[in-house]
Amino acid sequence: MRARSTWVVVVMTVADQSANPELPEQRPEAPDDPDDSSEFFRAIGKQLKLLRERQGLTQREVAQILGYSEDLVSSLERGRRVPQKDYLRAVDKLLKAGGIMTVTEEELEKAQQKAKIRHPSWFRDYALLEAQAVERHEYSTHDLPGLLQTEEHARAVFSARRPLLAEAVIEERVQARMARQKLLEGWPLPDASWIIEESVVRRPFGGRDVHRRQLEKLLRVGRTRSLEIQVMPTDRPEHAGMSGPFVLLTPKGKPQLAYVEVQAFSHLTKDPEEVRILAAQYGSLRALALTPSESLALIEKILGEL
């Protein structure tokens, strides 16, 4: 049974879901389609720890010498984070490993690719369509859009989820989110815009340092051709987006569609009337929000206040 409108899906309760087994959204938090990449990363972590201890160094000392955070060093040694080539090359030299940490670069790259593309099952259809998008527009109410998040911000978001996610799942989701951002690195870039509530831009999610780097990334993206960021001021006396966040997506050669994700529900629709309503709302929101240049000026101001 297909939902008659986006808004029906958004307001469904948990009780409604159990009463209607045909609802399209069940969001498992366990990792899907497991592979051996996690075991590979844990094996590398054990090697890093062994080599560090042989040199008589602490995690803090390694972090300070290489210019990384102690949390990163710890997470890599436990296999919680995906190691990068630059780090392995630097630590190989520091720990006098003689190439032990760099000889597996080819296998590491393959394992990284496996880890990066593992979106949760309920998100995969949207992710495939997003990758084909020539036009993309998003209204965000509570958090920064995933395509604009730094890795640190994304990790803070997934770590804050309730019920809690397993560490392996958090890392999996972070890497998948970072992989999606390649959409904004290739050419041609999609015609993309984001409208973000001012309260979201001001919220120091993950702490002051994480927030500072996040604002810097917003400025970099907002200064890129074909990519526009607009901030919705909190003092607007009228507002066209009170029904919640959404994304409008136009895959190449296909009609525009809409995607809504809130609480435990997600809804991807091609229904012309549903898409038309959300497109009209987005047009109104763009008119009410600050212009792109005004928005960048506000972000710079907030950054300067940190």
PDB file of C-alpha atoms in Angstrom:
ATOM      1  CA  MET A   1       0.000   0.000   0.000  1.00  0.00           C
ATOM      2  CA  ARG A   2       1.614   3.274  -1.098  1.00  0.00           C
ATOM      3  CA  ALA A   3       1.379   6.279   1.203  1.00  0.00           C
ATOM      4  CA  ARG A   4      -1.059   8.854  -0.175  1.00  0.00           C
ATOM      5  CA  SER A   5       1.233  11.757   0.650  1.00  0.00           C
ATOM      6  CA  THR A   6       4.595  12.543   2.134  1.00  0.00           C
ATOM      7  CA  TRP A   7       2.963  14.013   5.215  1.00  0.00           C
ATOM      8  CA  VAL A   8       1.181  10.779   6.090  1.00  0.00           C
ATOM      9  CA  VAL A   9       4.530   9.032   6.267  1.00  0.00           C
ATOM     10  CA  VAL A  10       6.071  11.759   8.378  1.00  0.00           C
ATOM     11  CA  VAL A  11       3.419  11.702  11.116  1.00  0.00           C
ATOM     12  CA  MET A  12       3.066   7.929  11.437  1.00  0.00           C
ATOM     13  CA  THR A  13       3.766   6.667  14.962  1.00  0.00           C
ATOM     14  CA  VAL A  14       5.515   3.506  16.038  1.00  0.00           C
ATOM     15  CA  ALA A  15       2.137   2.035  16.849  1.00  0.00           C
ATOM     16  CA  ASP A  16       0.971   2.762  13.281  1.00  0.00           C
ATOM     17  CA  GLN A  17       4.027   0.965  11.945  1.00  0.00           C
ATOM     18  CA  SER A  18       3.389  -2.212  13.919  1.00  0.00           C
ATOM     19  CA  ALA A  19      -0.259  -2.164  12.941  1.00  0.00           C
ATOM     20  CA  ASN A  20       0.526  -1.824   9.252  1.00  0.00           C
ATOM     21  CA  PRO A  21       3.250  -4.248   8.118  1.00  0.00           C
ATOM     22  CA  GLU A  22       3.116  -2.838   4.572  1.00  0.00           C
ATOM     23  CA  LEU A  23       4.751   0.465   5.502  1.00  0.00           C
ATOM     24  CA  PRO A  24       7.732   0.917   3.155  1.00  0.00           C
ATOM     25  CA  GLU A  25      10.317   1.775   5.787  1.00  0.00           C
ATOM     26  CA  GLN A  26      12.082  -0.494   8.215  1.00  0.00           C
ATOM     27  CA  ARG A  27      15.451   0.907   9.234  1.00  0.00           C
ATOM     28  CA  PRO A  28      17.809  -1.737  10.613  1.00  0.00           C
ATOM     29  CA  GLU A  29      20.825  -0.330  12.404  1.00  0.00           C
ATOM     30  CA  ALA A  30      22.891  -3.513  12.114  1.00  0.00           C
ATOM     31  CA  PRO A  31      25.401  -3.481   9.236  1.00  0.00           C
ATOM     32  CA  ASP A  32      24.174  -5.087   6.014  1.00  0.00           C
ATOM     33  CA  ASP A  33      26.089  -7.396   3.694  1.00  0.00           C
ATOM     34  CA  PRO A  34      29.145  -7.747   5.934  1.00  0.00           C
ATOM     35  CA  ASP A  35      32.546  -8.223   4.309  1.00  0.00           C
ATOM     36  CA  ASP A  36      36.027  -8.758   5.693  1.00  0.00           C
ATOM     37  CA  SER A  37      37.138  -5.098   5.471  1.00  0.00           C
ATOM     38  CA  SER A  38      36.512  -4.511   9.189  1.00  0.00           C
ATOM     39  CA  GLU A  39      38.744  -7.461  10.070  1.00  0.00           C
ATOM     40  CA  PHE A  40      41.414  -6.081   7.740  1.00  0.00           C
ATOM     41  CA  PHE A  41      41.337  -2.675   9.467  1.00  0.00           C
ATOM     42  CA  ARG A  42      41.557  -4.334  12.891  1.00  0.00           C
ATOM     43  CA  ALA A  43      44.580  -6.325  11.737  1.00  0.00           C
ATOM     44  CA  ILE A  44      46.306  -3.125  10.608  1.00  0.00           C
ATOM     45  CA  GLY A  45      45.438  -1.566  13.966  1.00  0.00           C
ATOM     46  CA  LYS A  46      47.117  -4.396  15.853  1.00  0.00           C
ATOM     47  CA  GLN A  47      50.259  -3.934  13.764  1.00  0.00           C
ATOM     48  CA  LEU A  48      50.266  -0.195  14.487  1.00  0.00           C
ATOM     49  CA  LYS A  49      49.972  -0.803  18.214  1.00  0.00           C
ATOM     50  CA  LEU A  50      52.726  -3.425  18.242  1.00  0.00           C
ATOM     51  CA  LEU A  51      55.136  -1.224  16.283  1.00  0.00           C
ATOM     52  CA  ARG A  52      54.393   1.790  18.501  1.00  0.00           C
ATOM     53  CA  GLU A  53      54.991  -0.153  21.702  1.00  0.00           C
ATOM     54  CA  ARG A  54      58.273  -1.548  20.346  1.00  0.00           C
ATOM     55  CA  GLN A  55      59.487   2.038  19.919  1.00  0.00           C
ATOM     56  CA  GLY A  56      58.408   2.886  23.464  1.00  0.00           C
ATOM     57  CA  LEU A  57      55.977   5.596  22.362  1.00  0.00           C
ATOM     58  CA  THR A  58      52.525   6.410  23.715  1.00  0.00           C
ATOM     59  CA  GLN A  59      49.526   7.176  21.522  1.00  0.00           C
ATOM     60  CA  ARG A  60      49.757  10.808  22.616  1.00  0.00           C
ATOM     61  CA  GLU A  61      53.411  11.037  21.594  1.00  0.00           C
ATOM     62  CA  VAL A  62      52.685   9.553  18.161  1.00  0.00           C
ATOM     63  CA  ALA A  63      49.817  11.998  17.712  1.00  0.00           C
ATOM     64  CA  GLN A  64      51.948  14.996  18.688  1.00  0.00           C
ATOM     65  CA  ILE A  65      54.883  14.021  16.450  1.00  0.00           C
ATOM     66  CA  LEU A  66      52.723  13.346  13.380  1.00  0.00           C
ATOM     67  CA  GLY A  67      50.277  16.213  13.946  1.00  0.00           C
ATOM     68  CA  TYR A  68      47.173  14.047  14.368  1.00  0.00           C
ATOM     69  CA  SER A  69      44.725  13.791  17.263  1.00  0.00           C
ATOM     70  CA  GLU A  70      45.260  11.216  20.000  1.00  0.00           C
ATOM     71  CA  ASP A  71      41.699  10.006  19.407  1.00  0.00           C
ATOM     72  CA  LEU A  72      42.575   9.217  15.782  1.00  0.00           C
ATOM     73  CA  VAL A  73      45.654   7.222  16.789  1.00  0.00           C
ATOM     74  CA  SER A  74      43.623   5.279  19.340  1.00  0.00           C
ATOM     75  CA  SER A  75      40.751   4.617  16.930  1.00  0.00           C
ATOM     76  CA  LEU A  76      43.105   3.365  14.216  1.00  0.00           C
ATOM     77  CA  GLU A  77      44.827   0.970  16.601  1.00  0.00           C
ATOM     78  CA  ARG A  78      41.450  -0.472  17.566  1.00  0.00           C
ATOM     79  CA  GLY A  79      40.344  -0.782  13.949  1.00  0.00           C
ATOM     80  CA  ARG A  80      37.483   1.656  14.489  1.00  0.00           C
ATOM     81  CA  ARG A  81      38.531   4.036  11.732  1.00  0.00           C
ATOM     82  CA  VAL A  82      39.691   3.528   8.181  1.00  0.00           C
ATOM     83  CA  PRO A  83      43.444   4.196   7.855  1.00  0.00           C
ATOM     84  CA  GLN A  84      44.586   6.584   5.136  1.00  0.00           C
ATOM     85  CA  LYS A  85      47.698   6.174   3.009  1.00  0.00           C
ATOM     86  CA  ASP A  86      49.293   9.423   4.204  1.00  0.00           C
ATOM     87  CA  TYR A  87      48.994   8.368   7.838  1.00  0.00           C
ATOM     88  CA  LEU A  88      50.394   4.881   7.215  1.00  0.00           C
ATOM     89  CA  ARG A  89      53.358   6.282   5.306  1.00  0.00           C
ATOM     90  CA  ALA A  90      54.122   8.761   8.085  1.00  0.00           C
ATOM     91  CA  VAL A  91      53.761   6.221  10.884  1.00  0.00           C
ATOM     92  CA  ASP A  92      55.806   3.650   8.964  1.00  0.00           C
ATOM     93  CA  LYS A  93      58.714   6.099   8.893  1.00  0.00           C
ATOM     94  CA  LEU A  94      58.247   7.204  12.502  1.00  0.00           C
ATOM     95  CA  LEU A  95      58.080   3.659  13.881  1.00  0.00           C
ATOM     96  CA  LYS A  96      60.900   2.419  11.628  1.00  0.00           C
ATOM     97  CA  ALA A  97      58.635  -0.277  10.193  1.00  0.00           C
ATOM     98  CA  GLY A  98      60.648  -0.686   7.005  1.00  0.00           C
ATOM     99  CA  GLY A  99      57.626  -0.621   4.706  1.00  0.00           C
ATOM    100  CA  ILE A 100      55.432  -3.011   6.714  1.00  0.00           C
ATOM    101  CA  MET A 101      52.630  -0.432   6.913  1.00  0.00           C
ATOM    102  CA  THR A 102      52.856   0.640   3.260  1.00  0.00           C
ATOM    103  CA  VAL A 103      53.252  -2.686   1.471  1.00  0.00           C
ATOM    104  CA  THR A 104      49.490  -3.339   1.686  1.00  0.00           C
ATOM    105  CA  GLU A 105      48.404  -0.056   0.059  1.00  0.00           C
ATOM    106  CA  GLU A 106      46.705  -1.807  -2.856  1.00  0.00           C
ATOM    107  CA  GLU A 107      44.721  -4.093  -0.531  1.00  0.00           C
ATOM    108  CA  LEU A 108      43.944  -1.109   1.691  1.00  0.00           C
ATOM    109  CA  GLU A 109      42.460   0.820  -1.225  1.00  0.00           C
ATOM    110  CA  LYS A 110      40.210  -2.117  -2.135  1.00  0.00           C
ATOM    111  CA  ALA A 111      39.047  -2.477   1.480  1.00  0.00           C
ATOM    112  CA  GLN A 112      38.351   1.271   1.688  1.00  0.00           C
ATOM    113  CA  GLN A 113      36.149   1.087  -1.380  1.00  0.00           C
ATOM    114  CA  LYS A 114      34.156  -1.765   0.142  1.00  0.00           C
ATOM    115  CA  ALA A 115      33.684   0.130   3.380  1.00  0.00           C
ATOM    116  CA  LYS A 116      32.723   3.397   1.699  1.00  0.00           C
ATOM    117  CA  ILE A 117      29.836   2.151  -0.381  1.00  0.00           C
ATOM    118  CA  ARG A 118      27.989   0.253   2.321  1.00  0.00           C
ATOM    119  CA  HIS A 119      24.946   2.446   2.841  1.00  0.00           C
ATOM    120  CA  PRO A 120      22.182   1.051   5.051  1.00  0.00           C
ATOM    121  CA  SER A 121      19.631  -0.865   2.984  1.00  0.00           C
ATOM    122  CA  TRP A 122      16.847   1.698   3.422  1.00  0.00           C
ATOM    123  CA  PHE A 123      19.064   4.447   1.929  1.00  0.00           C
ATOM    124  CA  ARG A 124      20.529   2.651  -1.079  1.00  0.00           C
ATOM    125  CA  ASP A 125      17.809   3.427  -3.637  1.00  0.00           C
ATOM    126  CA  TYR A 126      18.120   7.131  -2.863  1.00  0.00           C
ATOM    127  CA  ALA A 127      21.943   7.019  -2.926  1.00  0.00           C
ATOM    128  CA  LEU A 128      21.933   5.461  -6.398  1.00  0.00           C
ATOM    129  CA  LEU A 129      19.595   8.152  -7.719  1.00  0.00           C
ATOM    130  CA  GLU A 130      21.578  10.900  -6.012  1.00  0.00           C
ATOM    131  CA  ALA A 131      24.725   9.740  -7.789  1.00  0.00           C
ATOM    132  CA  GLN A 132      22.958  10.340 -11.126  1.00  0.00           C
ATOM    133  CA  ALA A 133      21.604  13.762 -10.171  1.00  0.00           C
ATOM    134  CA  VAL A 134      22.097  16.749 -12.416  1.00  0.00           C
ATOM    135  CA  GLU A 135      20.081  18.922 -10.038  1.00  0.00           C
ATOM    136  CA  ARG A 136      19.731  18.660  -6.250  1.00  0.00           C
ATOM    137  CA  HIS A 137      18.059  20.941  -3.711  1.00  0.00           C
ATOM    138  CA  GLU A 138      17.712  20.365   0.036  1.00  0.00           C
ATOM    139  CA  TYR A 139      16.013  22.060   2.964  1.00  0.00           C
ATOM    140  CA  SER A 140      17.535  21.224   6.360  1.00  0.00           C
ATOM    141  CA  THR A 141      15.962  21.954   9.742  1.00  0.00           C
ATOM    142  CA  HIS A 142      17.907  20.134  12.489  1.00  0.00           C
ATOM    143  CA  ASP A 143      21.347  19.231  11.178  1.00  0.00           C
ATOM    144  CA  LEU A 144      23.640  20.094   8.332  1.00  0.00           C
ATOM    145  CA  PRO A 145      23.037  18.144   5.112  1.00  0.00           C
ATOM    146  CA  GLY A 146      25.220  15.058   4.833  1.00  0.00           C
ATOM    147  CA  LEU A 147      26.906  16.273   1.639  1.00  0.00           C
ATOM    148  CA  LEU A 148      28.208  19.329   3.516  1.00  0.00           C
ATOM    149  CA  GLN A 149      29.432  17.682   6.706  1.00  0.00           C
ATOM    150  CA  THR A 150      33.060  17.260   7.700  1.00  0.00           C
ATOM    151  CA  GLU A 151      34.125  13.786   8.766  1.00  0.00           C
ATOM    152  CA  GLU A 152      34.340  14.942  12.399  1.00  0.00           C
ATOM    153  CA  HIS A 153      30.846  16.412  12.307  1.00  0.00           C
ATOM    154  CA  ALA A 154      29.419  13.277  10.700  1.00  0.00           C
ATOM    155  CA  ARG A 155      31.032  11.079  13.345  1.00  0.00           C
ATOM    156  CA  ALA A 156      29.557  13.261  16.104  1.00  0.00           C
ATOM    157  CA  VAL A 157      26.116  12.977  14.483  1.00  0.00           C
ATOM    158  CA  PHE A 158      26.176   9.186  14.259  1.00  0.00           C
ATOM    159  CA  SER A 159      27.664   8.871  17.756  1.00  0.00           C
ATOM    160  CA  ALA A 160      24.742  10.874  19.133  1.00  0.00           C
ATOM    161  CA  ARG A 161      22.097   8.616  17.601  1.00  0.00           C
ATOM    162  CA  ARG A 162      19.627   6.943  19.956  1.00  0.00           C
ATOM    163  CA  PRO A 163      19.442   4.033  20.293  1.00  0.00           C
ATOM    164  CA  LEU A 164      23.227   3.910  20.205  1.00  0.00           C
ATOM    165  CA  LEU A 165      24.955   2.545  17.123  1.00  0.00           C
ATOM    166  CA  ALA A 166      27.807   0.066  17.354  1.00  0.00           C
ATOM    167  CA  GLU A 167      31.249   1.569  16.752  1.00  0.00           C
ATOM    168  CA  ALA A 168      31.668  -0.476  13.565  1.00  0.00           C
ATOM    169  CA  VAL A 169      28.337   0.812  12.253  1.00  0.00           C
ATOM    170  CA  ILE A 170      29.281   4.417  13.075  1.00  0.00           C
ATOM    171  CA  GLU A 171      32.504   4.097  11.104  1.00  0.00           C
ATOM    172  CA  GLU A 172      30.667   2.438   8.244  1.00  0.00           C
ATOM    173  CA  ARG A 173      28.108   5.247   8.073  1.00  0.00           C
ATOM    174  CA  VAL A 174      30.764   7.963   8.282  1.00  0.00           C
ATOM    175  CA  GLN A 175      32.781   6.494   5.419  1.00  0.00           C
ATOM    176  CA  ALA A 176      29.652   6.063   3.294  1.00  0.00           C
ATOM    177  CA  ARG A 177      28.707   9.695   3.922  1.00  0.00           C
ATOM    178  CA  MET A 178      32.166  10.931   3.005  1.00  0.00           C
ATOM    179  CA  ALA A 179      32.078   8.841  -0.181  1.00  0.00           C
ATOM    180  CA  ARG A 180      28.810  10.514  -1.211  1.00  0.00           C
ATOM    181  CA  GLN A 181      30.572  13.873  -1.177  1.00  0.00           C
ATOM    182  CA  LYS A 182      32.518  12.931  -4.296  1.00  0.00           C
ATOM    183  CA  LEU A 183      29.402  14.190  -6.087  1.00  0.00           C
ATOM    184  CA  LEU A 184      30.671  17.683  -5.310  1.00  0.00           C
ATOM    185  CA  GLU A 185      34.251  17.036  -6.405  1.00  0.00           C
ATOM    186  CA  GLY A 186      33.877  15.841  -9.999  1.00  0.00           C
ATOM    187  CA  TRP A 187      32.946  17.630 -13.196  1.00  0.00           C
ATOM    188  CA  PRO A 188      30.428  18.639 -14.253  1.00  0.00           C
ATOM    189  CA  LEU A 189      29.050  19.523 -10.857  1.00  0.00           C
ATOM    190  CA  PRO A 190      25.313  19.146 -10.290  1.00  0.00           C
ATOM    191  CA  ASP A 191      23.213  22.275  -9.968  1.00  0.00           C
ATOM    192  CA  ALA A 192      22.811  22.112  -6.189  1.00  0.00           C
ATOM    193  CA  SER A 193      21.496  24.331  -3.435  1.00  0.00           C
ATOM    194  CA  TRP A 194      20.859  24.037   0.277  1.00  0.00           C
ATOM    195  CA  ILE A 195      18.616  26.048   2.586  1.00  0.00           C
ATOM    196  CA  ILE A 196      19.724  25.633   6.190  1.00  0.00           C
ATOM    197  CA  GLU A 197      18.087  27.022   9.312  1.00  0.00           C
ATOM    198  CA  GLU A 198      20.226  29.598  11.129  1.00  0.00           C
ATOM    199  CA  SER A 199      19.970  27.610  14.378  1.00  0.00           C
ATOM    200  CA  VAL A 200      21.642  24.662  12.609  1.00  0.00           C
ATOM    201  CA  VAL A 201      24.540  26.817  11.431  1.00  0.00           C
ATOM    202  CA  ARG A 202      25.034  28.177  14.939  1.00  0.00           C
ATOM    203  CA  ARG A 203      24.821  24.837  16.782  1.00  0.00           C
ATOM    204  CA  PRO A 204      28.408  23.784  17.788  1.00  0.00           C
ATOM    205  CA  PHE A 205      27.791  20.095  17.167  1.00  0.00           C
ATOM    206  CA  GLY A 206      30.798  18.033  18.189  1.00  0.00           C
ATOM    207  CA  GLY A 207      32.438  20.916  20.055  1.00  0.00           C
ATOM    208  CA  ARG A 208      33.981  24.261  19.209  1.00  0.00           C
ATOM    209  CA  ASP A 209      36.922  23.002  17.128  1.00  0.00           C
ATOM    210  CA  VAL A 210      34.749  20.623  15.106  1.00  0.00           C
ATOM    211  CA  HIS A 211      32.242  23.421  14.547  1.00  0.00           C
ATOM    212  CA  ARG A 212      34.941  25.824  13.373  1.00  0.00           C
ATOM    213  CA  ARG A 213      36.190  23.392  10.736  1.00  0.00           C
ATOM    214  CA  GLN A 214      32.604  22.682   9.729  1.00  0.00           C
ATOM    215  CA  LEU A 215      31.878  26.360   9.127  1.00  0.00           C
ATOM    216  CA  GLU A 216      35.079  26.649   7.090  1.00  0.00           C
ATOM    217  CA  LYS A 217      33.871  23.815   4.892  1.00  0.00           C
ATOM    218  CA  LEU A 218      30.504  25.515   4.388  1.00  0.00           C
ATOM    219  CA  LEU A 219      32.344  28.594   3.169  1.00  0.00           C
ATOM    220  CA  ARG A 220      34.438  26.555   0.722  1.00  0.00           C
ATOM    221  CA  VAL A 221      31.380  24.819  -0.708  1.00  0.00           C
ATOM    222  CA  GLY A 222      29.349  28.013  -0.848  1.00  0.00           C
ATOM    223  CA  ARG A 223      32.045  29.712  -2.943  1.00  0.00           C
ATOM    224  CA  THR A 224      31.988  26.942  -5.560  1.00  0.00           C
ATOM    225  CA  ARG A 225      30.285  27.566  -8.884  1.00  0.00           C
ATOM    226  CA  SER A 226      26.841  25.926  -9.244  1.00  0.00           C
ATOM    227  CA  LEU A 227      26.674  25.227  -5.495  1.00  0.00           C
ATOM    228  CA  GLU A 228      24.636  27.632  -3.373  1.00  0.00           C
ATOM    229  CA  ILE A 229      24.066  27.750   0.382  1.00  0.00           C
ATOM    230  CA  GLN A 230      21.303  29.909   1.829  1.00  0.00           C
ATOM    231  CA  VAL A 231      20.634  30.458   5.526  1.00  0.00           C
ATOM    232  CA  MET A 232      17.066  30.866   6.789  1.00  0.00           C
ATOM    233  CA  PRO A 233      17.135  33.540   9.538  1.00  0.00           C
ATOM    234  CA  THR A 234      15.320  32.729  12.758  1.00  0.00           C
ATOM    235  CA  ASP A 235      13.640  36.151  12.820  1.00  0.00           C
ATOM    236  CA  ARG A 236      11.473  35.608   9.732  1.00  0.00           C
ATOM    237  CA  PRO A 237       7.800  36.227  10.660  1.00  0.00           C
ATOM    238  CA  GLU A 238       6.635  33.771   7.993  1.00  0.00           C
ATOM    239  CA  HIS A 239       7.975  30.401   6.907  1.00  0.00           C
ATOM    240  CA  ALA A 240       7.047  27.974   4.118  1.00  0.00           C
ATOM    241  CA  GLY A 241       8.865  24.939   5.502  1.00  0.00           C
ATOM    242  CA  MET A 242       7.123  24.196   8.770  1.00  0.00           C
ATOM    243  CA  SER A 243       6.297  20.641   7.637  1.00  0.00           C
ATOM    244  CA  GLY A 244       9.935  19.588   7.850  1.00  0.00           C
ATOM    245  CA  PRO A 245      13.082  18.829   5.804  1.00  0.00           C
ATOM    246  CA  PHE A 246      13.179  17.342   2.315  1.00  0.00           C
ATOM    247  CA  VAL A 247      15.316  16.862  -0.783  1.00  0.00           C
ATOM    248  CA  LEU A 248      14.405  17.475  -4.429  1.00  0.00           C
ATOM    249  CA  LEU A 249      16.419  15.404  -6.842  1.00  0.00           C
ATOM    250  CA  THR A 250      16.577  15.301 -10.653  1.00  0.00           C
ATOM    251  CA  PRO A 251      18.513  12.292 -11.987  1.00  0.00           C
ATOM    252  CA  LYS A 252      19.862  12.679 -15.521  1.00  0.00           C
ATOM    253  CA  GLY A 253      17.150  12.005 -18.093  1.00  0.00           C
ATOM    254  CA  LYS A 254      14.493  11.355 -15.434  1.00  0.00           C
ATOM    255  CA  PRO A 255      11.724  13.430 -13.820  1.00  0.00           C
ATOM    256  CA  GLN A 256      12.278  15.173 -10.520  1.00  0.00           C
ATOM    257  CA  LEU A 257      11.607  13.186  -7.354  1.00  0.00           C
ATOM    258  CA  ALA A 258      11.469  13.965  -3.643  1.00  0.00           C
ATOM    259  CA  TYR A 259      12.965  12.357  -0.561  1.00  0.00           C
ATOM    260  CA  VAL A 260      11.886  12.858   3.051  1.00  0.00           C
ATOM    261  CA  GLU A 261      13.668  11.372   6.064  1.00  0.00           C
ATOM    262  CA  VAL A 262      12.528  11.982   9.635  1.00  0.00           C
ATOM    263  CA  GLN A 263      12.772   9.956  12.849  1.00  0.00           C
ATOM    264  CA  ALA A 264      12.360   6.264  11.926  1.00  0.00           C
ATOM    265  CA  PHE A 265      10.798   6.883   8.524  1.00  0.00           C
ATOM    266  CA  SER A 266      12.077   7.660   5.041  1.00  0.00           C
ATOM    267  CA  HIS A 267      10.028   8.191   1.918  1.00  0.00           C
ATOM    268  CA  LEU A 268      11.192   8.403  -1.704  1.00  0.00           C
ATOM    269  CA  THR A 269       8.477   9.511  -4.092  1.00  0.00           C
ATOM    270  CA  LYS A 270       8.068  10.142  -7.808  1.00  0.00           C
ATOM    271  CA  ASP A 271       4.417  11.103  -7.455  1.00  0.00           C
ATOM    272  CA  PRO A 272       4.058  14.291  -9.570  1.00  0.00           C
ATOM    273  CA  GLU A 273       1.704  16.001  -7.121  1.00  0.00           C
ATOM    274  CA  GLU A 274       3.839  15.307  -4.067  1.00  0.00           C
ATOM    275  CA  VAL A 275       6.948  16.527  -5.883  1.00  0.00           C
ATOM    276  CA  ARG A 276       5.129  19.625  -7.157  1.00  0.00           C
ATOM    277  CA  ILE A 277       4.055  20.610  -3.633  1.00  0.00           C
ATOM    278  CA  LEU A 278       7.575  20.295  -2.251  1.00  0.00           C
ATOM    279  CA  ALA A 279       9.082  22.129  -5.231  1.00  0.00           C
ATOM    280  CA  ALA A 280       6.677  25.011  -4.640  1.00  0.00           C
ATOM    281  CA  GLN A 281       7.640  25.085  -0.969  1.00  0.00           C
ATOM    282  CA  TYR A 282      11.311  25.159  -1.879  1.00  0.00           C
ATOM    283  CA  GLY A 283      10.759  28.119  -4.164  1.00  0.00           C
ATOM    284  CA  SER A 284       9.076  30.018  -1.325  1.00  0.00           C
ATOM    285  CA  LEU A 285      11.862  29.097   1.089  1.00  0.00           C
ATOM    286  CA  ARG A 286      14.523  30.406  -1.292  1.00  0.00           C
ATOM    287  CA  ALA A 287      12.715  33.709  -1.512  1.00  0.00           C
ATOM    288  CA  LEU A 288      12.520  34.018   2.305  1.00  0.00           C
ATOM    289  CA  ALA A 289      16.097  32.951   3.050  1.00  0.00           C
ATOM    290  CA  LEU A 290      19.196  35.130   2.916  1.00  0.00           C
ATOM    291  CA  THR A 291      20.817  35.340  -0.508  1.00  0.00           C
ATOM    292  CA  PRO A 292      23.907  33.144  -1.061  1.00  0.00           C
ATOM    293  CA  SER A 293      26.273  36.088  -0.551  1.00  0.00           C
ATOM    294  CA  GLU A 294      24.410  37.243   2.557  1.00  0.00           C
ATOM    295  CA  SER A 295      24.474  33.676   3.877  1.00  0.00           C
ATOM    296  CA  LEU A 296      28.247  33.366   3.430  1.00  0.00           C
ATOM    297  CA  ALA A 297      28.692  36.689   5.219  1.00  0.00           C
ATOM    298  CA  LEU A 298      26.628  35.398   8.156  1.00  0.00           C
ATOM    299  CA  ILE A 299      28.629  32.149   8.305  1.00  0.00           C
ATOM    300  CA  GLU A 300      31.862  34.165   8.303  1.00  0.00           C
ATOM    301  CA  LYS A 301      30.473  36.284  11.154  1.00  0.00           C
ATOM    302  CA  ILE A 302      29.562  33.198  13.207  1.00  0.00           C
ATOM    303  CA  LEU A 303      33.006  31.724  12.526  1.00  0.00           C
ATOM    304  CA  GLY A 304      34.640  34.936  13.712  1.00  0.00           C
ATOM    305  CA  GLU A 305      32.716  34.739  16.983  1.00  0.00           C
ATOM    306  CA  LEU A 306      34.142  31.319  17.892  1.00  0.00           C
TER     307      LEU A 306
END
